[in-house]
Amino acid sequence: PEPVGGVHGVLFPWRLVPRPGMEKQLAGAMALLAAEHVRSQEESDSYVVVDPTCGMGTLLLAAARVWSQMTSGPLPRLVGRDLDEKQVERCCTNFEACGLDVSDIRIGDARQPNELADVTDGSADAVLCDMPCGEIYKASADAASYDALLAMAARVLKLGGRCVLLSTRRTLLAGSTTAGPWRLVAAWSVGRGEGNLRESQLLVLERTRDSEGRGDEVAEALLRNQR
């Protein structure tokens, strides 16, 4: 059984989540990669984690679990948006089952500049996102959408904050990061779906000062992995 509660234990076991969406182990790995920089910083009295395409909230749930293990401070403010009303309802159900605040989980299009206006510029510690890709989300898996989501991440993240992304669309990721304020932390190929046959790119970025971005190196690494 999983330990429950506070530092050195998880806040809640996954078995409490009625309908987890994406793979829980993968979500946990992404949340850990997003949070690891917090270890080297002074303890904060507030943290913010954003998922602009939250679906059923698995990435945000994973972030809550990771933060409860890595810090003695409060749980992060968990901010989620999704275009699908049913997904948002499921996300709220999952949150409520785990005793988490649902006030920042809403229907909305995070590609729109004002959708996350209540998240102050430079205030977020992490942005986690399973980016739109595949046939189901074909309408949102385009260059304009990826550019808008990365621009949102650059706006809300504090210096040194982490942006952890997952997508099958390497070329779109490369194009959306080229001119951005990003430093490459890691880029890996991961298998998803039955038999791990659906290959996705896991990308970990650090928010730099606008003048210090190395987005071209991020793009080069992504396209090199594709060859």
CSV table of C-alpha atoms in Angstrom, one decimal:
chain,number,residue,atom,x,y,z
A,1,PRO,CA,0.0,0.0,0.0
A,2,GLU,CA,1.1,3.6,-0.7
A,3,PRO,CA,1.9,5.9,2.2
A,4,VAL,CA,-0.6,8.8,2.6
A,5,GLY,CA,-0.1,12.4,3.6
A,6,GLY,CA,2.6,15.0,3.8
A,7,VAL,CA,6.3,15.1,3.1
A,8,HIS,CA,7.9,11.7,2.6
A,9,GLY,CA,4.5,10.2,1.7
A,10,VAL,CA,2.0,10.8,-1.0
A,11,LEU,CA,-1.0,13.0,-0.5
A,12,PHE,CA,-3.4,10.3,-1.7
A,13,PRO,CA,-3.2,6.9,-3.4
A,14,TRP,CA,-4.0,6.5,-7.1
A,15,ARG,CA,-6.8,4.0,-6.1
A,16,LEU,CA,-8.9,7.0,-4.9
A,17,VAL,CA,-9.0,8.4,-8.5
A,18,PRO,CA,-12.2,7.2,-10.1
A,19,ARG,CA,-11.2,7.8,-13.7
A,20,PRO,CA,-7.5,8.5,-14.4
A,21,GLY,CA,-6.9,9.5,-18.0
A,22,MET,CA,-3.3,9.2,-19.2
A,23,GLU,CA,-0.9,6.5,-17.9
A,24,LYS,CA,-0.3,7.2,-14.2
A,25,GLN,CA,3.4,6.2,-14.3
A,26,LEU,CA,4.1,8.5,-17.2
A,27,ALA,CA,2.2,11.3,-15.5
A,28,GLY,CA,4.2,10.8,-12.3
A,29,ALA,CA,7.5,10.9,-14.2
A,30,MET,CA,6.5,14.1,-15.9
A,31,ALA,CA,5.4,15.7,-12.6
A,32,LEU,CA,8.7,14.7,-11.0
A,33,LEU,CA,10.7,16.2,-13.9
A,34,ALA,CA,8.7,19.4,-13.5
A,35,ALA,CA,9.2,19.6,-9.7
A,36,GLU,CA,12.9,18.5,-9.4
A,37,HIS,CA,14.2,22.1,-9.6
A,38,VAL,CA,12.2,23.0,-6.5
A,39,ARG,CA,14.7,20.9,-4.4
A,40,SER,CA,17.5,23.4,-5.0
A,41,GLN,CA,15.4,26.5,-4.2
A,42,GLU,CA,14.4,28.1,-1.0
A,43,GLU,CA,11.1,26.8,0.4
A,44,SER,CA,8.1,28.9,-0.9
A,45,ASP,CA,4.8,29.6,0.7
A,46,SER,CA,3.0,29.1,-2.6
A,47,TYR,CA,3.5,27.1,-5.8
A,48,VAL,CA,1.6,27.1,-9.0
A,49,VAL,CA,1.3,24.3,-11.6
A,50,VAL,CA,-0.6,24.7,-14.9
A,51,ASP,CA,-2.0,22.2,-17.4
A,52,PRO,CA,-3.6,24.0,-20.3
A,53,THR,CA,-5.1,20.8,-21.8
A,54,CYS,CA,-5.9,19.0,-18.5
A,55,GLY,CA,-8.4,16.4,-19.7
A,56,MET,CA,-9.2,14.2,-16.6
A,57,GLY,CA,-6.5,15.9,-14.6
A,58,THR,CA,-4.0,13.1,-14.3
A,59,LEU,CA,-0.9,15.4,-14.7
A,60,LEU,CA,-2.2,17.8,-12.1
A,61,LEU,CA,-3.0,14.9,-9.7
A,62,ALA,CA,0.5,13.6,-10.2
A,63,ALA,CA,1.9,17.1,-9.5
A,64,ALA,CA,-0.1,17.2,-6.2
A,65,ARG,CA,1.4,13.9,-5.2
A,66,VAL,CA,4.9,14.9,-6.1
A,67,TRP,CA,4.8,18.2,-4.4
A,68,SER,CA,3.5,16.6,-1.2
A,69,GLN,CA,6.6,14.4,-1.2
A,70,MET,CA,9.2,17.0,-2.2
A,71,THR,CA,8.3,20.1,-0.1
A,72,SER,CA,7.0,20.8,3.4
A,73,GLY,CA,5.1,23.8,2.0
A,74,PRO,CA,1.5,24.0,0.9
A,75,LEU,CA,0.2,22.1,-2.1
A,76,PRO,CA,0.5,23.9,-5.4
A,77,ARG,CA,-2.4,25.8,-6.8
A,78,LEU,CA,-3.5,23.5,-9.6
A,79,VAL,CA,-4.7,25.3,-12.7
A,80,GLY,CA,-6.4,23.3,-15.5
A,81,ARG,CA,-8.3,24.2,-18.6
A,82,ASP,CA,-9.9,22.0,-21.3
A,83,LEU,CA,-12.2,22.6,-24.2
A,84,ASP,CA,-14.2,19.4,-23.5
A,85,GLU,CA,-17.0,19.9,-20.9
A,86,LYS,CA,-17.2,16.2,-20.1
A,87,GLN,CA,-13.4,16.0,-19.5
A,88,VAL,CA,-13.6,18.9,-17.1
A,89,GLU,CA,-16.4,17.3,-15.2
A,90,ARG,CA,-14.4,14.1,-14.9
A,91,CYS,CA,-11.4,16.1,-13.8
A,92,CYS,CA,-13.4,17.7,-11.1
A,93,THR,CA,-14.8,14.4,-10.0
A,94,ASN,CA,-11.2,13.0,-9.7
A,95,PHE,CA,-10.1,16.1,-7.7
A,96,GLU,CA,-13.0,15.9,-5.3
A,97,ALA,CA,-12.4,12.2,-4.7
A,98,CYS,CA,-8.9,13.1,-3.6
A,99,GLY,CA,-9.9,16.2,-1.5
A,100,LEU,CA,-8.4,18.7,-3.9
A,101,ASP,CA,-9.6,22.2,-4.7
A,102,VAL,CA,-11.5,22.4,-8.1
A,103,SER,CA,-11.9,26.2,-8.2
A,104,ASP,CA,-9.1,26.5,-10.9
A,105,ILE,CA,-10.4,23.7,-13.1
A,106,ARG,CA,-12.5,25.2,-15.8
A,107,ILE,CA,-13.7,24.9,-19.4
A,108,GLY,CA,-11.6,27.1,-21.5
A,109,ASP,CA,-9.2,27.5,-24.4
A,110,ALA,CA,-5.7,28.1,-23.1
A,111,ARG,CA,-4.6,29.1,-26.6
A,112,GLN,CA,-6.5,32.4,-26.1
A,113,PRO,CA,-4.4,35.1,-24.6
A,114,ASN,CA,-6.8,36.0,-21.8
A,115,GLU,CA,-8.0,32.5,-20.8
A,116,LEU,CA,-5.3,32.2,-18.1
A,117,ALA,CA,-5.2,35.9,-17.2
A,118,ASP,CA,-5.7,35.0,-13.5
A,119,VAL,CA,-2.3,33.3,-13.5
A,120,THR,CA,0.1,36.2,-13.0
A,121,ASP,CA,3.1,36.6,-15.4
A,122,GLY,CA,6.2,34.8,-14.0
A,123,SER,CA,4.3,33.1,-11.2
A,124,ALA,CA,4.1,29.5,-12.2
A,125,ASP,CA,6.6,26.8,-11.1
A,126,ALA,CA,5.6,24.3,-13.8
A,127,VAL,CA,3.6,23.8,-16.9
A,128,LEU,CA,2.7,20.3,-17.7
A,129,CYS,CA,1.0,19.4,-21.0
A,130,ASP,CA,0.0,16.3,-23.0
A,131,MET,CA,-0.1,18.3,-26.2
A,132,PRO,CA,-2.9,17.8,-28.7
A,133,CYS,CA,-2.0,15.2,-31.3
A,134,GLY,CA,-3.5,12.3,-33.1
A,135,GLU,CA,-6.8,12.0,-35.0
A,136,ILE,CA,-9.1,12.8,-32.0
A,137,TYR,CA,-7.4,16.2,-31.4
A,138,LYS,CA,-6.5,16.8,-35.1
A,139,ALA,CA,-8.1,20.3,-35.1
A,140,SER,CA,-5.9,21.5,-32.3
A,141,ALA,CA,-2.7,19.8,-33.4
A,142,ASP,CA,-1.4,22.6,-35.6
A,143,ALA,CA,1.4,25.1,-35.6
A,144,ALA,CA,-0.8,28.0,-34.4
A,145,SER,CA,-2.0,25.9,-31.4
A,146,TYR,CA,1.5,24.8,-30.4
A,147,ASP,CA,2.8,28.3,-30.7
A,148,ALA,CA,0.0,29.7,-28.5
A,149,LEU,CA,0.5,27.1,-25.8
A,150,LEU,CA,4.3,27.6,-25.7
A,151,ALA,CA,3.7,31.4,-25.6
A,152,MET,CA,1.3,30.9,-22.6
A,153,ALA,CA,3.9,28.7,-20.9
A,154,ALA,CA,6.7,31.3,-21.4
A,155,ARG,CA,4.4,34.0,-20.0
A,156,VAL,CA,3.3,32.3,-16.8
A,157,LEU,CA,6.5,30.5,-15.8
A,158,LYS,CA,9.0,32.1,-13.4
A,159,LEU,CA,12.7,32.1,-14.3
A,160,GLY,CA,14.0,28.5,-13.8
A,161,GLY,CA,10.5,27.1,-14.0
A,162,ARG,CA,9.9,23.9,-15.9
A,163,CYS,CA,7.8,23.2,-18.9
A,164,VAL,CA,7.3,19.4,-19.5
A,165,LEU,CA,5.5,18.4,-22.7
A,166,LEU,CA,4.5,15.2,-24.4
A,167,SER,CA,3.5,14.9,-28.1
A,168,THR,CA,3.9,12.7,-31.2
A,169,ARG,CA,4.4,15.9,-33.3
A,170,ARG,CA,8.1,16.6,-33.0
A,171,THR,CA,8.1,19.0,-35.9
A,172,LEU,CA,5.4,21.1,-34.3
A,173,LEU,CA,7.3,21.1,-31.0
A,174,ALA,CA,10.5,22.1,-32.7
A,175,GLY,CA,8.8,25.0,-34.5
A,176,SER,CA,7.1,26.3,-31.4
A,177,THR,CA,10.3,26.3,-29.3
A,178,THR,CA,12.8,27.7,-31.8
A,179,ALA,CA,12.4,31.4,-30.9
A,180,GLY,CA,11.4,30.9,-27.2
A,181,PRO,CA,13.1,31.6,-23.9
A,182,TRP,CA,14.0,27.9,-23.3
A,183,ARG,CA,16.9,25.8,-22.3
A,184,LEU,CA,16.8,22.1,-23.1
A,185,VAL,CA,16.8,19.9,-19.9
A,186,ALA,CA,16.0,16.6,-21.6
A,187,ALA,CA,14.3,15.1,-24.6
A,188,TRP,CA,13.4,11.4,-24.8
A,189,SER,CA,11.3,9.1,-26.9
A,190,VAL,CA,8.6,7.2,-25.0
A,191,GLY,CA,6.3,4.5,-26.0
A,192,ARG,CA,2.5,4.8,-25.3
A,193,GLY,CA,-0.6,2.7,-25.8
A,194,GLU,CA,-0.9,-1.0,-26.2
A,195,GLY,CA,2.5,-2.6,-26.4
A,196,ASN,CA,4.1,0.9,-26.1
A,197,LEU,CA,3.9,1.1,-29.9
A,198,ARG,CA,2.9,4.7,-30.2
A,199,GLU,CA,6.0,6.8,-30.0
A,200,SER,CA,5.9,10.2,-28.4
A,201,GLN,CA,8.4,12.8,-27.5
A,202,LEU,CA,8.9,13.8,-23.9
A,203,LEU,CA,10.4,17.3,-23.7
A,204,VAL,CA,11.6,19.1,-20.6
A,205,LEU,CA,12.4,22.8,-20.9
A,206,GLU,CA,13.6,25.4,-18.4
A,207,ARG,CA,12.4,29.0,-18.6
A,208,THR,CA,15.3,31.4,-19.2
A,209,ARG,CA,15.5,35.1,-19.5
A,210,ASP,CA,14.1,36.3,-22.9
A,211,SER,CA,17.6,37.2,-24.1
A,212,GLU,CA,19.1,33.9,-23.1
A,213,GLY,CA,16.9,31.4,-24.8
A,214,ARG,CA,18.4,28.5,-26.7
A,215,GLY,CA,15.3,27.4,-28.5
A,216,ASP,CA,17.3,26.5,-31.6
A,217,GLU,CA,19.2,23.9,-29.6
A,218,VAL,CA,15.8,22.4,-28.4
A,219,ALA,CA,14.6,22.2,-32.0
A,220,GLU,CA,17.9,20.6,-33.2
A,221,ALA,CA,17.6,17.9,-30.5
A,222,LEU,CA,14.0,17.2,-31.4
A,223,LEU,CA,14.7,16.8,-35.1
A,224,ARG,CA,17.8,14.8,-34.4
A,225,ASN,CA,15.8,12.3,-32.4
A,226,GLN,CA,13.4,12.0,-35.4
A,227,ARG,CA,16.2,10.9,-37.8
